[in-house]
mmCIF file of C-alpha atoms in Angstrom:
data_model
loop_
_atom_site.group_PDB
_atom_site.id
_atom_site.type_symbol
_atom_site.label_atom_id
_atom_site.label_comp_id
_atom_site.label_asym_id
_atom_site.label_seq_id
_atom_site.Cartn_x
_atom_site.Cartn_y
_atom_site.Cartn_z
ATOM 1 C CA MET W 590 54.125 127.044 96.678
ATOM 2 C CA LEU W 591 55.249 123.833 94.394
ATOM 3 C CA GLU W 592 56.602 124.260 90.823
ATOM 4 C CA SER W 593 55.240 122.988 87.817
ATOM 5 C CA PRO W 594 56.787 120.453 86.268
ATOM 6 C CA SER W 595 57.032 121.899 82.993
ATOM 7 C CA LYS W 596 59.482 124.012 84.379
ATOM 8 C CA THR W 597 61.541 122.181 86.189
ATOM 9 C CA ALA W 598 65.450 122.010 84.854
ATOM 10 C CA LEU W 599 66.788 118.913 83.531
ATOM 11 C CA PRO W 600 69.873 118.061 82.321
ATOM 12 C CA SER W 601 70.492 117.574 78.250
ATOM 13 C CA THR W 602 70.435 113.835 77.950
ATOM 14 C CA GLU W 603 70.454 114.424 74.098
ATOM 15 C CA SER W 604 73.249 112.564 72.029
ATOM 16 C CA PRO W 605 75.213 113.169 70.196
ATOM 17 C CA THR W 606 73.389 112.626 66.267
ATOM 18 C CA PRO W 607 74.813 110.181 64.102
ATOM 19 C CA ASP W 608 76.466 112.438 61.957
ATOM 20 C CA ALA W 609 78.589 113.980 64.607
ATOM 21 C CA LEU W 610 79.679 110.271 65.762
ATOM 22 C CA ALA W 611 80.549 109.542 62.261
ATOM 23 C CA ASP W 612 82.606 112.654 61.956
ATOM 24 C CA LEU W 613 84.656 112.451 65.171
ATOM 25 C CA LEU W 614 84.708 108.371 63.814
ATOM 26 C CA GLN W 615 86.099 109.412 60.810
ATOM 27 C CA ASN W 616 88.933 112.199 62.718
ATOM 28 C CA PRO W 617 91.756 110.319 63.708
ATOM 29 C CA ASP W 618 93.386 112.881 65.174
ATOM 30 C CA ARG W 619 90.810 113.728 67.635
ATOM 31 C CA LEU W 620 90.164 109.915 68.774
ATOM 32 C CA TRP W 621 94.271 110.421 69.265
ATOM 33 C CA GLU W 622 94.087 112.941 71.585
ATOM 34 C CA ALA W 623 91.513 111.434 73.583
ATOM 35 C CA VAL W 624 93.024 108.367 73.957
ATOM 36 C CA CYS W 625 96.277 109.681 75.015
ATOM 37 C CA ASP W 626 94.291 112.200 77.076
ATOM 38 C CA THR W 627 92.543 108.566 78.857
ATOM 39 C CA THR W 628 94.384 106.089 79.237
ATOM 40 C CA ASP W 629 96.579 105.625 82.033
ATOM 41 C CA ALA W 630 99.722 104.408 80.579
ATOM 42 C CA TYR W 631 102.396 106.585 79.007
ATOM 43 C CA VAL W 632 102.505 106.562 75.484
ATOM 44 C CA ALA W 633 105.583 107.379 73.529
ATOM 45 C CA VAL W 634 106.377 107.287 69.720
ATOM 46 C CA ILE W 635 109.777 106.414 68.791
ATOM 47 C CA ASP W 636 111.549 106.407 65.760
ATOM 48 C CA ARG W 637 113.846 104.073 63.961
ATOM 49 C CA SER W 638 117.028 105.214 65.383
ATOM 50 C CA GLY W 639 115.330 104.939 69.146
ATOM 51 C CA ILE W 640 114.369 108.621 69.933
ATOM 52 C CA ILE W 641 111.360 109.640 71.392
ATOM 53 C CA ARG W 642 108.814 111.354 68.834
ATOM 54 C CA PHE W 643 106.031 111.620 70.924
ATOM 55 C CA CYS W 644 104.606 111.143 74.494
ATOM 56 C CA ASN W 645 101.152 112.042 75.766
ATOM 57 C CA ARG W 646 102.510 112.874 79.261
ATOM 58 C CA VAL W 647 105.371 113.062 82.061
ATOM 59 C CA ASP W 648 106.067 112.473 85.079
ATOM 60 C CA ASP W 649 108.369 110.838 88.294
ATOM 61 C CA GLY W 650 109.914 114.580 88.279
ATOM 62 C CA PHE W 651 110.910 114.264 84.323
ATOM 63 C CA THR W 652 110.041 117.431 81.842
ATOM 64 C CA ARG W 653 108.511 117.156 78.505
ATOM 65 C CA ASP W 654 112.007 118.536 77.170
ATOM 66 C CA GLN W 655 113.846 115.568 79.186
ATOM 67 C CA ILE W 656 111.713 112.908 77.332
ATOM 68 C CA VAL W 657 110.926 114.096 73.649
ATOM 69 C CA GLY W 658 114.176 114.375 71.849
ATOM 70 C CA HIS W 659 115.749 111.470 73.099
ATOM 71 C CA SER W 660 116.936 108.390 73.304
ATOM 72 C CA PHE W 661 114.261 105.516 74.525
ATOM 73 C CA VAL W 662 116.855 103.718 76.604
ATOM 74 C CA ARG W 663 118.347 106.864 77.687
ATOM 75 C CA PHE W 664 116.362 106.876 81.552
ATOM 76 C CA THR W 665 116.861 102.222 81.949
ATOM 77 C CA LEU W 666 119.461 101.406 84.215
ATOM 78 C CA PRO W 667 122.471 100.592 82.316
ATOM 79 C CA GLU W 668 122.290 96.531 82.906
ATOM 80 C CA SER W 669 118.714 96.996 81.023
ATOM 81 C CA MET W 670 119.911 98.881 77.666
ATOM 82 C CA ALA W 671 121.019 95.782 75.492
ATOM 83 C CA LEU W 672 117.610 94.141 76.066
ATOM 84 C CA LEU W 673 115.823 97.275 75.480
ATOM 85 C CA LEU W 674 117.438 97.958 72.373
ATOM 86 C CA ARG W 675 117.516 94.723 71.231
ATOM 87 C CA THR W 676 113.263 94.336 72.068
ATOM 88 C CA LEU W 677 113.114 97.459 69.765
ATOM 89 C CA GLU W 678 114.697 96.482 66.661
ATOM 90 C CA GLU W 679 112.965 93.450 66.929
ATOM 91 C CA VAL W 680 109.302 94.994 66.448
ATOM 92 C CA PHE W 681 110.723 97.048 63.716
ATOM 93 C CA GLU W 682 112.689 94.058 61.832
ATOM 94 C CA THR W 683 109.186 91.939 62.472
ATOM 95 C CA SER W 684 106.683 93.955 62.782
ATOM 96 C CA SER W 685 105.441 92.254 65.693
ATOM 97 C CA PRO W 686 104.717 93.000 69.008
ATOM 98 C CA ARG W 687 106.854 92.599 71.791
ATOM 99 C CA SER W 688 106.807 93.217 75.780
ATOM 100 C CA LEU W 689 108.899 93.335 78.638
ATOM 101 C CA GLU W 690 109.835 94.740 81.849
ATOM 102 C CA THR W 691 112.457 97.572 82.976
ATOM 103 C CA THR W 692 113.766 99.705 85.624
ATOM 104 C CA VAL W 693 114.010 103.434 85.475
ATOM 105 C CA ARG W 694 115.927 105.525 87.535
ATOM 106 C CA ARG W 695 114.209 108.617 88.466
ATOM 107 C CA PRO W 696 115.673 112.294 88.657
ATOM 108 C CA THR W 697 115.967 112.025 92.453
ATOM 109 C CA GLY W 698 118.000 108.617 92.144
ATOM 110 C CA GLU W 699 114.872 106.450 93.293
ATOM 111 C CA LEU W 700 114.090 103.490 90.642
ATOM 112 C CA ASN W 701 110.915 102.550 89.275
ATOM 113 C CA TYR W 702 109.932 99.753 87.373
ATOM 114 C CA PHE W 703 107.469 99.597 84.498
ATOM 115 C CA SER W 704 105.647 97.069 82.028
ATOM 116 C CA ILE W 705 106.544 97.807 78.351
ATOM 117 C CA GLN W 706 104.262 96.657 75.459
ATOM 118 C CA LEU W 707 105.759 97.660 72.207
ATOM 119 C CA GLY W 708 103.865 97.522 68.713
ATOM 120 C CA PRO W 709 104.910 98.550 65.112
ATOM 121 C CA VAL W 710 103.104 101.544 63.364
ATOM 122 C CA ALA W 711 103.074 100.589 59.927
ATOM 123 C CA LEU W 712 103.101 103.255 56.991
ATOM 124 C CA ASP W 713 102.350 101.606 53.022
ATOM 125 C CA GLY W 714 103.728 98.314 54.194
ATOM 126 C CA ARG W 715 106.575 99.299 55.975
ATOM 127 C CA THR W 716 107.095 99.895 59.878
ATOM 128 C CA VAL W 717 108.271 103.658 60.207
ATOM 129 C CA ALA W 718 108.147 103.822 64.007
ATOM 130 C CA VAL W 719 107.304 101.970 67.367
ATOM 131 C CA LEU W 720 104.406 102.694 69.512
ATOM 132 C CA ALA W 721 105.157 102.043 73.527
ATOM 133 C CA CYS W 722 102.739 101.331 76.183
ATOM 134 C CA ALA W 723 104.609 101.473 79.484
ATOM 135 C CA ARG W 724 102.750 101.487 82.705
ATOM 136 C CA SER W 725 104.877 101.672 85.946
ATOM 137 C CA ILE W 726 104.553 98.393 88.065
ATOM 138 C CA ARG W 727 106.267 99.533 91.372
ATOM 139 C CA PRO W 728 103.593 98.693 93.903
ATOM 140 C CA LEU W 729 103.354 95.452 92.017
ATOM 141 C CA LYS W 730 107.600 94.767 92.388
ATOM 142 C CA GLU W 731 107.302 96.335 96.210
ATOM 143 C CA SER W 732 104.796 94.074 96.543
ATOM 144 C CA GLU W 733 107.100 91.357 95.407
ATOM 145 C CA GLN W 734 110.441 92.324 96.987
ATOM 146 C CA ALA W 735 107.920 92.795 100.415
ATOM 147 C CA LEU W 736 107.348 88.812 99.937
ATOM 148 C CA GLN W 737 110.741 87.757 99.204
ATOM 149 C CA ARG W 738 111.948 89.542 102.467
ATOM 150 C CA GLU W 739 109.468 87.963 104.350
ATOM 151 C CA ARG W 740 110.806 84.381 103.062
ATOM 152 C CA ASN W 741 114.159 85.038 103.200
ATOM 153 C CA GLY W 742 113.344 85.979 106.813
ATOM 154 C CA LEU W 743 111.583 82.745 107.684
ATOM 155 C CA ARG W 744 114.144 80.862 105.876
ATOM 156 C CA ARG W 745 116.608 82.480 108.288
ATOM 157 C CA LEU W 746 114.096 81.817 111.193
ATOM 158 C CA LEU W 747 113.958 78.034 110.163
ATOM 159 C CA GLU W 748 117.473 77.595 109.869
ATOM 160 C CA ILE W 749 118.112 78.675 113.178
ATOM 161 C CA GLN W 750 115.468 76.488 114.903
ATOM 162 C CA GLU W 751 117.297 73.200 112.751
ATOM 163 C CA ARG W 752 120.628 73.975 114.005
ATOM 164 C CA GLU W 753 119.097 74.253 117.589
ATOM 165 C CA ARG W 754 117.270 70.966 117.372
ATOM 166 C CA GLN W 755 120.208 69.320 115.522
ATOM 167 C CA LEU W 756 122.446 70.971 119.040
ATOM 168 C CA VAL W 757 120.234 69.866 121.398
ATOM 169 C CA SER W 758 120.106 65.880 119.716
ATOM 170 C CA TYR W 759 123.123 65.371 119.939
ATOM 171 C CA GLU W 760 123.644 66.867 123.160
ATOM 172 C CA ILE W 761 121.010 64.425 124.501
ATOM 173 C CA HIS W 762 123.120 61.730 121.919
ATOM 174 C CA ASP W 763 126.182 61.778 123.391
ATOM 175 C CA GLY W 764 125.075 62.493 126.988
ATOM 176 C CA LEU W 765 122.232 61.821 128.566
ATOM 177 C CA ALA W 766 121.559 59.222 126.521
ATOM 178 C CA GLN W 767 124.897 57.531 126.847
ATOM 179 C CA TYR W 768 124.465 57.936 130.299
ATOM 180 C CA LEU W 769 121.324 56.318 130.575
ATOM 181 C CA THR W 770 122.948 53.006 128.304
ATOM 182 C CA GLY W 771 126.057 52.526 131.075
ATOM 183 C CA ALA W 772 123.521 52.690 133.426
ATOM 184 C CA LEU W 773 121.672 50.020 131.996
ATOM 185 C CA MET W 774 124.165 48.035 131.187
ATOM 186 C CA HIS W 775 125.445 47.608 134.713
ATOM 187 C CA LEU W 776 122.223 47.311 136.321
ATOM 188 C CA HIS W 777 122.084 43.822 133.740
ATOM 189 C CA ALA W 778 125.166 43.058 134.714
ATOM 190 C CA CYS W 779 124.235 43.106 139.147
ATOM 191 C CA GLN W 780 121.302 40.557 137.483
ATOM 192 C CA HIS W 781 123.323 38.116 137.510
ATOM 193 C CA ALA W 782 125.083 38.401 140.586
ATOM 194 C CA GLU W 783 124.051 36.726 143.821
ATOM 195 C CA ARG W 784 120.506 38.382 145.321
ATOM 196 C CA THR W 785 117.842 38.183 147.519
ATOM 197 C CA GLU W 786 114.375 38.057 146.481
ATOM 198 C CA PRO W 787 113.603 41.721 147.573
ATOM 199 C CA ALA W 788 116.681 42.956 145.867
ATOM 200 C CA ALA W 789 115.703 41.265 142.475
ATOM 201 C CA ARG W 790 112.334 42.876 142.001
ATOM 202 C CA GLU W 791 113.897 46.297 143.062
ATOM 203 C CA LEU W 792 116.642 45.982 140.266
ATOM 204 C CA ASP W 793 114.351 44.700 137.316
ATOM 205 C CA ALA W 794 112.340 47.880 138.410
ATOM 206 C CA SER W 795 114.981 49.664 137.871
ATOM 207 C CA ILE W 796 115.776 47.917 134.784
ATOM 208 C CA ARG W 797 112.696 48.951 133.598
ATOM 209 C CA LEU W 798 112.591 52.684 134.489
ATOM 210 C CA VAL W 799 115.717 53.169 132.567
ATOM 211 C CA GLN W 800 114.837 51.005 129.876
ATOM 212 C CA ALA W 801 111.733 53.704 129.304
ATOM 213 C CA ALA W 802 114.379 56.652 130.344
ATOM 214 C CA VAL W 803 116.473 55.038 126.978
ATOM 215 C CA ASP W 804 113.556 54.900 124.504
ATOM 216 C CA GLU W 805 111.979 58.303 125.768
ATOM 217 C CA SER W 806 115.966 60.302 124.937
ATOM 218 C CA ARG W 807 115.347 58.022 121.877
ATOM 219 C CA ARG W 808 112.434 59.389 120.971
ATOM 220 C CA LEU W 809 113.639 62.721 121.898
ATOM 221 C CA ILE W 810 116.345 62.514 119.033
ATOM 222 C CA GLY W 811 114.121 61.042 116.751
ATOM 223 C CA GLY W 812 111.644 64.359 117.190
ATOM 224 C CA LEU W 813 114.057 66.953 116.914
ATOM 225 C CA ARG W 814 116.048 65.345 114.019
ATOM 226 C CA PRO W 815 117.029 61.846 113.365
ATOM 227 C CA PRO W 816 121.270 61.379 113.177
ATOM 228 C CA ALA W 817 119.997 59.064 109.988
ATOM 229 C CA LEU W 818 119.416 62.499 108.086
ATOM 230 C CA ASP W 819 122.349 64.167 108.524
ATOM 231 C CA GLU W 820 124.446 60.261 108.827
ATOM 232 C CA LEU W 821 122.365 58.223 105.874
ATOM 233 C CA GLY W 822 120.449 60.923 104.152
ATOM 234 C CA ILE W 823 115.949 61.678 103.471
ATOM 235 C CA THR W 824 115.691 58.022 103.009
ATOM 236 C CA ALA W 825 116.738 56.345 105.795
ATOM 237 C CA ALA W 826 115.335 59.505 107.369
ATOM 238 C CA ILE W 827 111.751 58.718 105.941
ATOM 239 C CA GLU W 828 112.029 55.124 107.043
ATOM 240 C CA SER W 829 112.711 55.736 110.515
ATOM 241 C CA LEU W 830 109.379 57.854 110.692
ATOM 242 C CA VAL W 831 107.674 55.458 108.339
ATOM 243 C CA VAL W 832 108.644 52.726 111.376
ATOM 244 C CA ASP W 833 107.363 54.652 113.726
ATOM 245 C CA ALA W 834 104.443 55.270 112.622
ATOM 246 C CA ARG W 835 103.095 51.896 113.092
ATOM 247 C CA ALA W 836 103.348 51.981 116.745
ATOM 248 C CA GLU W 837 99.299 54.059 115.768
ATOM 249 C CA ILE W 838 98.982 53.200 112.183
ATOM 250 C CA ALA W 839 98.947 49.233 111.345
ATOM 251 C CA ASN W 840 99.657 49.280 107.873
ATOM 252 C CA VAL W 841 102.365 52.446 106.807
ATOM 253 C CA SER W 842 103.929 51.628 103.224
ATOM 254 C CA PHE W 843 106.870 53.572 101.975
ATOM 255 C CA THR W 844 108.522 53.346 98.454
ATOM 256 C CA ALA W 845 111.723 55.678 97.286
ATOM 257 C CA GLU W 846 112.714 56.221 94.142
ATOM 258 C CA MET W 847 115.784 58.320 94.560
ATOM 259 C CA SER W 848 118.882 57.646 91.912
ATOM 260 C CA GLY W 849 121.870 59.770 92.045
ATOM 261 C CA SER W 850 123.838 62.058 94.851
ATOM 262 C CA ARG W 851 122.380 62.812 98.014
ATOM 263 C CA LEU W 852 119.930 66.338 97.644
ATOM 264 C CA PRO W 853 121.328 69.778 99.099
ATOM 265 C CA ALA W 854 121.477 69.479 102.989
ATOM 266 C CA ALA W 855 118.518 72.128 102.899
ATOM 267 C CA LEU W 856 116.112 70.506 100.984
ATOM 268 C CA GLU W 857 116.484 67.341 103.307
ATOM 269 C CA THR W 858 115.476 68.875 105.736
ATOM 270 C CA ILE W 859 112.449 70.264 104.245
ATOM 271 C CA LEU W 860 111.105 66.956 102.768
ATOM 272 C CA PHE W 861 111.837 65.008 106.121
ATOM 273 C CA ARG W 862 109.430 67.644 107.869
ATOM 274 C CA ILE W 863 106.750 67.676 105.189
ATOM 275 C CA ALA W 864 106.859 64.188 106.178
ATOM 276 C CA GLN W 865 107.343 64.119 109.788
ATOM 277 C CA GLU W 866 104.253 66.220 109.720
ATOM 278 C CA SER W 867 102.172 64.869 107.660
ATOM 279 C CA LEU W 868 102.819 61.426 109.583
ATOM 280 C CA SER W 869 101.607 62.777 112.942
ATOM 281 C CA ASN W 870 98.775 65.105 111.684
ATOM 282 C CA ALA W 871 97.793 60.757 110.030
ATOM 283 C CA ARG W 872 99.120 59.156 113.187
ATOM 284 C CA ARG W 873 96.978 62.003 116.076
ATOM 285 C CA HIS W 874 94.010 62.885 114.342
ATOM 286 C CA SER W 875 93.071 60.608 111.647
ATOM 287 C CA ALA W 876 92.111 57.640 113.179
ATOM 288 C CA ALA W 877 93.381 55.491 109.935
ATOM 289 C CA ARG W 878 94.624 51.847 109.357
ATOM 290 C CA SER W 879 96.850 52.466 106.571
ATOM 291 C CA ALA W 880 98.891 55.718 105.104
ATOM 292 C CA HIS W 881 101.540 55.699 102.187
ATOM 293 C CA VAL W 882 104.535 57.348 101.784
ATOM 294 C CA ARG W 883 106.828 58.146 98.442
ATOM 295 C CA LEU W 884 109.577 59.734 97.557
ATOM 296 C CA THR W 885 110.129 60.449 94.557
ATOM 297 C CA ARG W 886 112.834 62.007 92.103
ATOM 298 C CA ASP W 887 112.150 62.627 88.844
ATOM 299 C CA GLY W 888 115.470 65.034 86.614
ATOM 300 C CA GLY W 889 115.600 68.764 88.441
ATOM 301 C CA PHE W 890 112.491 67.973 91.245
ATOM 302 C CA VAL W 891 111.467 65.580 94.132
ATOM 303 C CA GLN W 892 108.184 64.905 95.168
ATOM 304 C CA VAL W 893 107.021 63.760 98.887
ATOM 305 C CA HIS W 894 103.803 62.006 98.765
ATOM 306 C CA VAL W 895 102.005 60.915 102.251
ATOM 307 C CA SER W 896 98.175 59.539 101.834
ATOM 308 C CA ASP W 897 96.354 57.569 104.900
ATOM 309 C CA ASP W 898 92.863 56.543 104.848
ATOM 310 C CA GLY W 899 91.917 58.212 107.873
ATOM 311 C CA GLN W 900 88.520 60.254 108.542
ATOM 312 C CA GLY W 901 89.880 63.019 106.865
ATOM 313 C CA PHE W 902 88.802 67.255 107.847
ATOM 314 C CA ASP W 903 87.605 70.100 106.030
ATOM 315 C CA PRO W 904 90.935 71.828 104.656
ATOM 316 C CA LEU W 905 89.073 75.205 105.188
ATOM 317 C CA CYS W 906 88.580 74.486 108.911
ATOM 318 C CA VAL W 907 91.364 73.796 110.743
ATOM 319 C CA PRO W 908 91.395 75.762 114.202
ATOM 320 C CA GLU W 909 93.635 78.733 114.204
ATOM 321 C CA ASP W 910 96.084 77.491 117.409
ATOM 322 C CA ARG W 911 97.016 74.495 114.914
ATOM 323 C CA PHE W 912 99.968 75.506 112.739
ATOM 324 C CA GLY W 913 100.918 71.637 110.774
ATOM 325 C CA LEU W 914 99.559 72.557 107.415
ATOM 326 C CA GLU W 915 101.107 75.873 107.721
ATOM 327 C CA GLY W 916 103.944 74.802 108.411
ATOM 328 C CA ILE W 917 103.907 72.692 105.320
ATOM 329 C CA ARG W 918 103.339 75.636 103.606
ATOM 330 C CA GLN W 919 105.302 77.900 104.506
ATOM 331 C CA ARG W 920 108.632 75.689 103.655
ATOM 332 C CA CYS W 921 107.242 74.426 100.460
ATOM 333 C CA ARG W 922 106.690 78.607 99.038
ATOM 334 C CA MET W 923 110.339 79.123 100.415
ATOM 335 C CA LEU W 924 111.218 77.197 97.610
ATOM 336 C CA GLY W 925 108.228 79.141 95.221
ATOM 337 C CA VAL W 926 106.070 75.878 95.004
ATOM 338 C CA GLU W 927 102.589 75.319 96.646
ATOM 339 C CA PRO W 928 102.053 72.243 98.569
ATOM 340 C CA ARG W 929 98.934 69.867 97.215
ATOM 341 C CA ILE W 930 96.796 69.454 100.469
ATOM 342 C CA GLU W 931 93.394 66.993 99.249
ATOM 343 C CA SER W 932 91.115 65.719 102.443
ATOM 344 C CA ALA W 933 87.156 65.685 103.317
ATOM 345 C CA PRO W 934 85.356 64.050 106.127
ATOM 346 C CA GLY W 935 85.405 60.727 105.495
ATOM 347 C CA ARG W 936 87.763 60.341 102.089
ATOM 348 C CA GLY W 937 91.189 60.575 104.272
ATOM 349 C CA THR W 938 94.205 62.726 102.926
ATOM 350 C CA THR W 939 96.900 63.302 100.548
ATOM 351 C CA ILE W 940 99.889 66.409 100.934
ATOM 352 C CA GLU W 941 102.102 66.043 98.326
ATOM 353 C CA ALA W 942 104.359 68.844 97.693
ATOM 354 C CA THR W 943 106.573 68.721 93.841
ATOM 355 C CA LEU W 944 109.979 70.772 95.335
ATOM 356 C CA PRO W 945 113.217 71.816 92.765
ATOM 357 C CA ILE W 946 116.195 70.410 93.635
ATOM 358 C CA LEU W 947 117.915 73.560 92.637
ATOM 359 C CA PRO W 948 116.164 76.817 94.302
ATOM 360 C CA PRO W 949 114.727 78.991 92.150
ATOM 361 C CA SER W 950 115.881 82.287 90.964
ATOM 362 C CA GLY W 951 115.885 84.803 94.071
ATOM 363 C CA VAL W 952 115.647 82.168 96.775
ATOM 364 C CA ALA W 953 118.412 82.057 98.767
#
């Protein structure tokens, strides 16, 4: 038999009366207790001498007795104490909030990282204490450190790759290319000697083949690592890329505004590879009629810009087996920046990277 609806038990949905809510809002102790219990932050009250007088909770292996009654800077690393004390004094002096990050060593010896907001607690117009709200940012720091390790690993791999390319380039230049050039000189000398018509045809064919081999060796040297990059610098190296690109693109222009001394070798390599990959994509995929390359140095930054009027593409739909654009991104990220890659079907392509001449802090 079904129970009558009138007998069905329902949870109470009664709201606090306006009077009860008003009483609660007039009770700062209850509100303070609720805030301290609810927040995921560590809340502490610090007096003018830097001593912790209250904390809402403890963690990381500490007990309340190890926190309350002790110096606020006791738990941070020695190299961070001065900044923490100075920031605390600024809040007392200016009655304005401040924020900072610091590192705490746990009783186990492990490190934890905190973002701390410090705010004044005023009484009769005078700051009598500071309220500190600290949140652990250890997961964020660990992610940043892991990302930095990956970038450093990528940088080392790219440096090894560049050294190997340089070695192979020099081996071809000093070995194979020299032998081919010598053979070509001897063959040209033979052209002036007396010879029969069949021998002349064979000699001419041999000269064409050896000349093609010389050209191919030069092309390989340029693709691996052009000597101009090491000998003459980034402007000459990019100029060689532009000359090669004119074989497929009728109108390729190049402007350079590079005053001052040569750039660091690692930075020149990154700029060269960005320009090389951008022009290579334009030559192979864009069907462009014109392209422009610009290299500009301005203060502490250098910018490489490559644009074309080709058929363009959707940057979000690049096949997974195409690694050129990703290579550009990763090389830029090693220096803490993102390249600008703009393209759309029928609208050409622009690739631009503005790189710091000195690497940002933390980038080896």
